[in-house]
């Protein structure tokens, strides 16, 4: 029932987006089509020659009747492989505006999870997706990469909702990974939502223009024992971005910060872009929201057989910075490090990429 409500909400969002697209002047629409080649950009030198040994491709593998798609990007095939697990929707398209530099030190695999982005398939949109299915998908992708690049173990990076999946994957298959990097690491998401709810009310309380939002939230409180209120879900993303505690501290609007960059992303075809937003409409907050919303990783997964690194923005309320630190303290691992990004909200790899790469070079890869 809850997922249906969330899906309905995002369905309305997609309807408004569709209307907006219809209203786009023909010249702009032609521009979008012309800049939607769907082909990944090659790495080239100053003379325009492709860098030797670099890789830039869009690939698919068949897993249990579905085509799982991913982009492989790296300036040297000799670099270690990094598999990236996205959160509520694929975010590789953000690298066009916010380059991470990860492709300097890794061969990065940006996997669009089952039902998302280039892995979207309308035939399976009503099929219930279980956590075990996505864990199995992650293992299949991992095994493919280990074999293809002749690396016994690879690195795993997971962001936001993907960090819930990431913890489950490394707990089940520790022998496959050299280290785990959790970006905006989830811990107890229901409590995180309660903290975000309280923060939004606190920040808006004295703001006359936001008085109606405070009233609506107070009439629909977030409770740890109940599903998220539909009214809170409606307000959540707008308020988080308005307050600088959402995707990025400087990203104040989902449409200009996420939707438009996804349309302008040249490595997605128009079909890919439609699939990206259809997948988001089907999933709601996340395709795994039921599991994320009802589990507390601090009570389930705290002992690991590999190094654990957490990168977290100090201004993040999408996944609580405070709860992530508490979870980190409970972790037992051969090595663990928690890095705070004071200029970031939910996405330090996009907000403070230089600091991320410095840490990776000086700590993770050592």
mmCIF file with all atom_site columns, N, CA and C in Angstrom, residues 299-351:
data_model
loop_
_atom_site.group_PDB
_atom_site.id
_atom_site.type_symbol
_atom_site.label_atom_id
_atom_site.label_alt_id
_atom_site.label_comp_id
_atom_site.label_asym_id
_atom_site.label_entity_id
_atom_site.label_seq_id
_atom_site.pdbx_PDB_ins_code
_atom_site.Cartn_x
_atom_site.Cartn_y
_atom_site.Cartn_z
_atom_site.occupancy
_atom_site.B_iso_or_equiv
_atom_site.pdbx_formal_charge
_atom_site.auth_seq_id
_atom_site.auth_comp_id
_atom_site.auth_asym_id
_atom_site.auth_atom_id
_atom_site.pdbx_PDB_model_num
ATOM 1   N N  . UNK A 1 299 ? 21.995 -2.998 14.253 1.00 0.00 ? 299 UNK A N  1
ATOM 2   C CA . UNK A 1 299 ? 21.564 -4.214 14.949 1.00 0.00 ? 299 UNK A CA 1
ATOM 3   C C  . UNK A 1 299 ? 21.771 -5.462 14.101 1.00 0.00 ? 299 UNK A C  1
ATOM 4   N N  . UNK A 1 300 ? 22.183 -5.292 12.824 1.00 0.00 ? 300 UNK A N  1
ATOM 5   C CA . UNK A 1 300 ? 22.235 -6.434 11.917 1.00 0.00 ? 300 UNK A CA 1
ATOM 6   C C  . UNK A 1 300 ? 23.615 -6.717 11.333 1.00 0.00 ? 300 UNK A C  1
ATOM 7   N N  . UNK A 1 301 ? 24.355 -5.680 10.973 1.00 0.00 ? 301 UNK A N  1
ATOM 8   C CA . UNK A 1 301 ? 25.627 -5.879 10.271 1.00 0.00 ? 301 UNK A CA 1
ATOM 9   C C  . UNK A 1 301 ? 26.689 -4.934 10.823 1.00 0.00 ? 301 UNK A C  1
ATOM 10  N N  . UNK A 1 302 ? 27.540 -5.443 11.691 1.00 0.00 ? 302 UNK A N  1
ATOM 11  C CA . UNK A 1 302 ? 28.585 -4.605 12.282 1.00 0.00 ? 302 UNK A CA 1
ATOM 12  C C  . UNK A 1 302 ? 29.980 -5.230 12.203 1.00 0.00 ? 302 UNK A C  1
ATOM 13  N N  . UNK A 1 303 ? 30.081 -6.491 11.815 1.00 0.00 ? 303 UNK A N  1
ATOM 14  C CA . UNK A 1 303 ? 31.376 -7.177 11.760 1.00 0.00 ? 303 UNK A CA 1
ATOM 15  C C  . UNK A 1 303 ? 31.725 -7.459 10.302 1.00 0.00 ? 303 UNK A C  1
ATOM 16  N N  . UNK A 1 304 ? 32.894 -6.956 9.861  1.00 0.00 ? 304 UNK A N  1
ATOM 17  C CA . UNK A 1 304 ? 33.284 -7.093 8.459  1.00 0.00 ? 304 UNK A CA 1
ATOM 18  C C  . UNK A 1 304 ? 34.715 -7.609 8.347  1.00 0.00 ? 304 UNK A C  1
ATOM 19  N N  . UNK A 1 305 ? 35.027 -8.227 7.219  1.00 0.00 ? 305 UNK A N  1
ATOM 20  C CA . UNK A 1 305 ? 36.330 -8.843 7.005  1.00 0.00 ? 305 UNK A CA 1
ATOM 21  C C  . UNK A 1 305 ? 37.215 -8.018 6.074  1.00 0.00 ? 305 UNK A C  1
ATOM 22  N N  . UNK A 1 306 ? 36.843 -6.771 5.828  1.00 0.00 ? 306 UNK A N  1
ATOM 23  C CA . UNK A 1 306 ? 37.604 -5.907 4.929  1.00 0.00 ? 306 UNK A CA 1
ATOM 24  C C  . UNK A 1 306 ? 37.635 -4.504 5.500  1.00 0.00 ? 306 UNK A C  1
ATOM 25  N N  . UNK A 1 307 ? 38.521 -3.646 5.019  1.00 0.00 ? 307 UNK A N  1
ATOM 26  C CA . UNK A 1 307 ? 38.517 -2.247 5.465  1.00 0.00 ? 307 UNK A CA 1
ATOM 27  C C  . UNK A 1 307 ? 37.203 -1.549 5.115  1.00 0.00 ? 307 UNK A C  1
ATOM 28  N N  . UNK A 1 308 ? 36.742 -0.710 6.021  1.00 0.00 ? 308 UNK A N  1
ATOM 29  C CA . UNK A 1 308 ? 35.497 0.038  5.838  1.00 0.00 ? 308 UNK A CA 1
ATOM 30  C C  . UNK A 1 308 ? 35.801 1.530  5.915  1.00 0.00 ? 308 UNK A C  1
ATOM 31  N N  . UNK A 1 309 ? 35.373 2.271  4.900  1.00 0.00 ? 309 UNK A N  1
ATOM 32  C CA . UNK A 1 309 ? 35.552 3.722  4.876  1.00 0.00 ? 309 UNK A CA 1
ATOM 33  C C  . UNK A 1 309 ? 34.186 4.375  4.702  1.00 0.00 ? 309 UNK A C  1
ATOM 34  N N  . UNK A 1 310 ? 33.916 5.388  5.504  1.00 0.00 ? 310 UNK A N  1
ATOM 35  C CA . UNK A 1 310 ? 32.666 6.132  5.394  1.00 0.00 ? 310 UNK A CA 1
ATOM 36  C C  . UNK A 1 310 ? 32.981 7.579  5.030  1.00 0.00 ? 310 UNK A C  1
ATOM 37  N N  . UNK A 1 311 ? 32.361 8.072  3.949  1.00 0.00 ? 311 UNK A N  1
ATOM 38  C CA . UNK A 1 311 ? 32.454 9.472  3.531  1.00 0.00 ? 311 UNK A CA 1
ATOM 39  C C  . UNK A 1 311 ? 31.082 10.094 3.767  1.00 0.00 ? 311 UNK A C  1
ATOM 40  N N  . UNK A 1 312 ? 31.022 11.117 4.623  1.00 0.00 ? 312 UNK A N  1
ATOM 41  C CA . UNK A 1 312 ? 29.701 11.673 4.923  1.00 0.00 ? 312 UNK A CA 1
ATOM 42  C C  . UNK A 1 312 ? 29.734 13.189 5.030  1.00 0.00 ? 312 UNK A C  1
ATOM 43  N N  . UNK A 1 313 ? 28.758 13.842 4.390  1.00 0.00 ? 313 UNK A N  1
ATOM 44  C CA . UNK A 1 313 ? 28.636 15.287 4.463  1.00 0.00 ? 313 UNK A CA 1
ATOM 45  C C  . UNK A 1 313 ? 28.056 15.721 5.800  1.00 0.00 ? 313 UNK A C  1
ATOM 46  N N  . UNK A 1 314 ? 28.652 16.737 6.407  1.00 0.00 ? 314 UNK A N  1
ATOM 47  C CA . UNK A 1 314 ? 28.205 17.194 7.722  1.00 0.00 ? 314 UNK A CA 1
ATOM 48  C C  . UNK A 1 314 ? 26.800 17.781 7.684  1.00 0.00 ? 314 UNK A C  1
ATOM 49  N N  . UNK A 1 315 ? 26.358 18.257 6.507  1.00 0.00 ? 315 UNK A N  1
ATOM 50  C CA . UNK A 1 315 ? 25.041 18.888 6.393  1.00 0.00 ? 315 UNK A CA 1
ATOM 51  C C  . UNK A 1 315 ? 23.978 17.946 5.832  1.00 0.00 ? 315 UNK A C  1
ATOM 52  N N  . UNK A 1 316 ? 24.260 16.671 5.848  1.00 0.00 ? 316 UNK A N  1
ATOM 53  C CA . UNK A 1 316 ? 23.347 15.679 5.267  1.00 0.00 ? 316 UNK A CA 1
ATOM 54  C C  . UNK A 1 316 ? 22.238 15.297 6.249  1.00 0.00 ? 316 UNK A C  1
ATOM 55  N N  . UNK A 1 317 ? 20.988 15.502 5.836  1.00 0.00 ? 317 UNK A N  1
ATOM 56  C CA . UNK A 1 317 ? 19.847 14.995 6.592  1.00 0.00 ? 317 UNK A CA 1
ATOM 57  C C  . UNK A 1 317 ? 19.056 13.976 5.779  1.00 0.00 ? 317 UNK A C  1
ATOM 58  N N  . UNK A 1 318 ? 19.426 13.771 4.513  1.00 0.00 ? 318 UNK A N  1
ATOM 59  C CA . UNK A 1 318 ? 18.772 12.724 3.730  1.00 0.00 ? 318 UNK A CA 1
ATOM 60  C C  . UNK A 1 318 ? 19.100 11.371 4.355  1.00 0.00 ? 318 UNK A C  1
ATOM 61  N N  . UNK A 1 319 ? 20.361 11.172 4.671  1.00 0.00 ? 319 UNK A N  1
ATOM 62  C CA . UNK A 1 319 ? 20.813 10.049 5.501  1.00 0.00 ? 319 UNK A CA 1
ATOM 63  C C  . UNK A 1 319 ? 21.620 10.683 6.635  1.00 0.00 ? 319 UNK A C  1
ATOM 64  N N  . UNK A 1 320 ? 21.131 10.568 7.828  1.00 0.00 ? 320 UNK A N  1
ATOM 65  C CA . UNK A 1 320 ? 21.664 11.309 8.968  1.00 0.00 ? 320 UNK A CA 1
ATOM 66  C C  . UNK A 1 320 ? 23.168 11.129 9.173  1.00 0.00 ? 320 UNK A C  1
ATOM 67  N N  . UNK A 1 321 ? 23.879 12.259 9.180  1.00 0.00 ? 321 UNK A N  1
ATOM 68  C CA . UNK A 1 321 ? 25.308 12.264 9.487  1.00 0.00 ? 321 UNK A CA 1
ATOM 69  C C  . UNK A 1 321 ? 25.551 11.729 10.899 1.00 0.00 ? 321 UNK A C  1
ATOM 70  N N  . UNK A 1 322 ? 24.749 12.168 11.843 1.00 0.00 ? 322 UNK A N  1
ATOM 71  C CA . UNK A 1 322 ? 24.897 11.753 13.241 1.00 0.00 ? 322 UNK A CA 1
ATOM 72  C C  . UNK A 1 322 ? 24.721 10.244 13.397 1.00 0.00 ? 322 UNK A C  1
ATOM 73  N N  . UNK A 1 323 ? 23.694 9.686  12.755 1.00 0.00 ? 323 UNK A N  1
ATOM 74  C CA . UNK A 1 323 ? 23.442 8.246  12.863 1.00 0.00 ? 323 UNK A CA 1
ATOM 75  C C  . UNK A 1 323 ? 24.513 7.435  12.144 1.00 0.00 ? 323 UNK A C  1
ATOM 76  N N  . UNK A 1 324 ? 25.040 7.981  11.057 1.00 0.00 ? 324 UNK A N  1
ATOM 77  C CA . UNK A 1 324 ? 26.113 7.295  10.341 1.00 0.00 ? 324 UNK A CA 1
ATOM 78  C C  . UNK A 1 324 ? 27.352 7.170  11.219 1.00 0.00 ? 324 UNK A C  1
ATOM 79  N N  . UNK A 1 325 ? 27.681 8.240  11.969 1.00 0.00 ? 325 UNK A N  1
ATOM 80  C CA . UNK A 1 325 ? 28.828 8.190  12.880 1.00 0.00 ? 325 UNK A CA 1
ATOM 81  C C  . UNK A 1 325 ? 28.600 7.168  13.983 1.00 0.00 ? 325 UNK A C  1
ATOM 82  N N  . UNK A 1 326 ? 27.387 7.115  14.511 1.00 0.00 ? 326 UNK A N  1
ATOM 83  C CA . UNK A 1 326 ? 27.070 6.135  15.555 1.00 0.00 ? 326 UNK A CA 1
ATOM 84  C C  . UNK A 1 326 ? 27.210 4.717  15.022 1.00 0.00 ? 326 UNK A C  1
ATOM 85  N N  . UNK A 1 327 ? 26.749 4.498  13.799 1.00 0.00 ? 327 UNK A N  1
ATOM 86  C CA . UNK A 1 327 ? 26.884 3.179  13.188 1.00 0.00 ? 327 UNK A CA 1
ATOM 87  C C  . UNK A 1 327 ? 28.355 2.821  13.007 1.00 0.00 ? 327 UNK A C  1
ATOM 88  N N  . UNK A 1 328 ? 29.132 3.776  12.518 1.00 0.00 ? 328 UNK A N  1
ATOM 89  C CA . UNK A 1 328 ? 30.564 3.556  12.315 1.00 0.00 ? 328 UNK A CA 1
ATOM 90  C C  . UNK A 1 328 ? 31.245 3.113  13.609 1.00 0.00 ? 328 UNK A C  1
ATOM 91  N N  . UNK A 1 329 ? 30.891 3.742  14.721 1.00 0.00 ? 329 UNK A N  1
ATOM 92  C CA . UNK A 1 329 ? 31.508 3.392  16.011 1.00 0.00 ? 329 UNK A CA 1
ATOM 93  C C  . UNK A 1 329 ? 31.231 1.946  16.403 1.00 0.00 ? 329 UNK A C  1
ATOM 94  N N  . UNK A 1 330 ? 30.121 1.392  15.939 1.00 0.00 ? 330 UNK A N  1
ATOM 95  C CA . UNK A 1 330 ? 29.764 0.014  16.290 1.00 0.00 ? 330 UNK A CA 1
ATOM 96  C C  . UNK A 1 330 ? 30.439 -1.020 15.399 1.00 0.00 ? 330 UNK A C  1
ATOM 97  N N  . UNK A 1 331 ? 31.082 -0.574 14.323 1.00 0.00 ? 331 UNK A N  1
ATOM 98  C CA . UNK A 1 331 ? 31.659 -1.488 13.336 1.00 0.00 ? 331 UNK A CA 1
ATOM 99  C C  . UNK A 1 331 ? 32.976 -2.084 13.813 1.00 0.00 ? 331 UNK A C  1
ATOM 100 N N  . UNK A 1 332 ? 33.136 -3.375 13.548 1.00 0.00 ? 332 UNK A N  1
ATOM 101 C CA . UNK A 1 332 ? 34.408 -4.071 13.760 1.00 0.00 ? 332 UNK A CA 1
ATOM 102 C C  . UNK A 1 332 ? 34.944 -4.479 12.390 1.00 0.00 ? 332 UNK A C  1
ATOM 103 N N  . UNK A 1 333 ? 36.162 -4.052 12.079 1.00 0.00 ? 333 UNK A N  1
ATOM 104 C CA . UNK A 1 333 ? 36.762 -4.351 10.779 1.00 0.00 ? 333 UNK A CA 1
ATOM 105 C C  . UNK A 1 333 ? 38.275 -4.297 10.910 1.00 0.00 ? 333 UNK A C  1
ATOM 106 N N  . UNK A 1 334 ? 39.008 -4.949 9.972  1.00 0.00 ? 334 UNK A N  1
ATOM 107 C CA . UNK A 1 334 ? 40.477 -4.901 10.035 1.00 0.00 ? 334 UNK A CA 1
ATOM 108 C C  . UNK A 1 334 ? 41.002 -3.470 10.046 1.00 0.00 ? 334 UNK A C  1
ATOM 109 N N  . UNK A 1 335 ? 40.285 -2.579 9.388  1.00 0.00 ? 335 UNK A N  1
ATOM 110 C CA . UNK A 1 335 ? 40.618 -1.155 9.376  1.00 0.00 ? 335 UNK A CA 1
ATOM 111 C C  . UNK A 1 335 ? 39.337 -0.388 9.106  1.00 0.00 ? 335 UNK A C  1
ATOM 112 N N  . UNK A 1 336 ? 39.163 0.745  9.777  1.00 0.00 ? 336 UNK A N  1
ATOM 113 C CA . UNK A 1 336 ? 37.984 1.565  9.498  1.00 0.00 ? 336 UNK A CA 1
ATOM 114 C C  . UNK A 1 336 ? 38.339 3.034  9.661  1.00 0.00 ? 336 UNK A C  1
ATOM 115 N N  . UNK A 1 337 ? 37.723 3.858  8.810  1.00 0.00 ? 337 UNK A N  1
ATOM 116 C CA . UNK A 1 337 ? 37.946 5.299  8.858  1.00 0.00 ? 337 UNK A CA 1
ATOM 117 C C  . UNK A 1 337 ? 36.631 6.006  8.551  1.00 0.00 ? 337 UNK A C  1
ATOM 118 N N  . UNK A 1 338 ? 36.373 7.095  9.290  1.00 0.00 ? 338 UNK A N  1
ATOM 119 C CA . UNK A 1 338 ? 35.209 7.936  9.028  1.00 0.00 ? 338 UNK A CA 1
ATOM 120 C C  . UNK A 1 338 ? 35.710 9.317  8.629  1.00 0.00 ? 338 UNK A C  1
ATOM 121 N N  . UNK A 1 339 ? 35.295 9.789  7.447  1.00 0.00 ? 339 UNK A N  1
ATOM 122 C CA . UNK A 1 339 ? 35.733 11.088 6.954  1.00 0.00 ? 339 UNK A CA 1
ATOM 123 C C  . UNK A 1 339 ? 34.539 12.029 6.850  1.00 0.00 ? 339 UNK A C  1
ATOM 124 N N  . UNK A 1 340 ? 34.663 13.186 7.495  1.00 0.00 ? 340 UNK A N  1
ATOM 125 C CA . UNK A 1 340 ? 33.632 14.216 7.472  1.00 0.00 ? 340 UNK A CA 1
ATOM 126 C C  . UNK A 1 340 ? 33.935 15.230 6.380  1.00 0.00 ? 340 UNK A C  1
ATOM 127 N N  . UNK A 1 341 ? 32.910 15.586 5.613  1.00 0.00 ? 341 UNK A N  1
ATOM 128 C CA . UNK A 1 341 ? 33.035 16.580 4.554  1.00 0.00 ? 341 UNK A CA 1
ATOM 129 C C  . UNK A 1 341 ? 32.184 17.784 4.957  1.00 0.00 ? 341 UNK A C  1
ATOM 130 N N  . UNK A 1 342 ? 32.856 18.802 5.440  1.00 0.00 ? 342 UNK A N  1
ATOM 131 C CA . UNK A 1 342 ? 32.159 19.938 6.044  1.00 0.00 ? 342 UNK A CA 1
ATOM 132 C C  . UNK A 1 342 ? 31.443 20.833 5.048  1.00 0.00 ? 342 UNK A C  1
ATOM 133 N N  . UNK A 1 343 ? 31.793 20.752 3.773  1.00 0.00 ? 343 UNK A N  1
ATOM 134 C CA . UNK A 1 343 ? 31.141 21.580 2.759  1.00 0.00 ? 343 UNK A CA 1
ATOM 135 C C  . UNK A 1 343 ? 30.079 20.812 1.994  1.00 0.00 ? 343 UNK A C  1
ATOM 136 N N  . UNK A 1 344 ? 29.747 19.617 2.456  1.00 0.00 ? 344 UNK A N  1
ATOM 137 C CA . UNK A 1 344 ? 28.831 18.751 1.711  1.00 0.00 ? 344 UNK A CA 1
ATOM 138 C C  . UNK A 1 344 ? 27.569 18.437 2.490  1.00 0.00 ? 344 UNK A C  1
ATOM 139 N N  . UNK A 1 345 ? 26.534 18.117 1.716  1.00 0.00 ? 345 UNK A N  1
ATOM 140 C CA . UNK A 1 345 ? 25.320 17.539 2.286  1.00 0.00 ? 345 UNK A CA 1
ATOM 141 C C  . UNK A 1 345 ? 25.348 16.045 1.962  1.00 0.00 ? 345 UNK A C  1
ATOM 142 N N  . UNK A 1 346 ? 24.560 15.602 0.980  1.00 0.00 ? 346 UNK A N  1
ATOM 143 C CA . UNK A 1 346 ? 24.349 14.172 0.751  1.00 0.00 ? 346 UNK A CA 1
ATOM 144 C C  . UNK A 1 346 ? 25.318 13.527 -0.237 1.00 0.00 ? 346 UNK A C  1
ATOM 145 N N  . UNK A 1 347 ? 26.123 14.317 -0.958 1.00 0.00 ? 347 UNK A N  1
ATOM 146 C CA . UNK A 1 347 ? 26.909 13.734 -2.059 1.00 0.00 ? 347 UNK A CA 1
ATOM 147 C C  . UNK A 1 347 ? 28.346 14.241 -2.107 1.00 0.00 ? 347 UNK A C  1
ATOM 148 N N  . UNK A 1 348 ? 29.163 13.940 -1.112 1.00 0.00 ? 348 UNK A N  1
ATOM 149 C CA . UNK A 1 348 ? 30.535 14.458 -1.100 1.00 0.00 ? 348 UNK A CA 1
ATOM 150 C C  . UNK A 1 348 ? 31.370 14.091 -2.314 1.00 0.00 ? 348 UNK A C  1
ATOM 151 N N  . UNK A 1 349 ? 31.104 12.971 -2.982 1.00 0.00 ? 349 UNK A N  1
ATOM 152 C CA . UNK A 1 349 ? 31.915 12.637 -4.159 1.00 0.00 ? 349 UNK A CA 1
ATOM 153 C C  . UNK A 1 349 ? 31.674 13.621 -5.296 1.00 0.00 ? 349 UNK A C  1
ATOM 154 N N  . UNK A 1 350 ? 30.507 14.270 -5.308 1.00 0.00 ? 350 UNK A N  1
ATOM 155 C CA . UNK A 1 350 ? 30.215 15.299 -6.300 1.00 0.00 ? 350 UNK A CA 1
ATOM 156 C C  . UNK A 1 350 ? 30.499 16.703 -5.760 1.00 0.00 ? 350 UNK A C  1
ATOM 157 N N  . UNK A 1 351 ? 30.356 16.898 -4.460 1.00 0.00 ? 351 UNK A N  1
ATOM 158 C CA . UNK A 1 351 ? 30.505 18.217 -3.849 1.00 0.00 ? 351 UNK A CA 1
ATOM 159 C C  . UNK A 1 351 ? 31.953 18.550 -3.512 1.00 0.00 ? 351 UNK A C  1
#
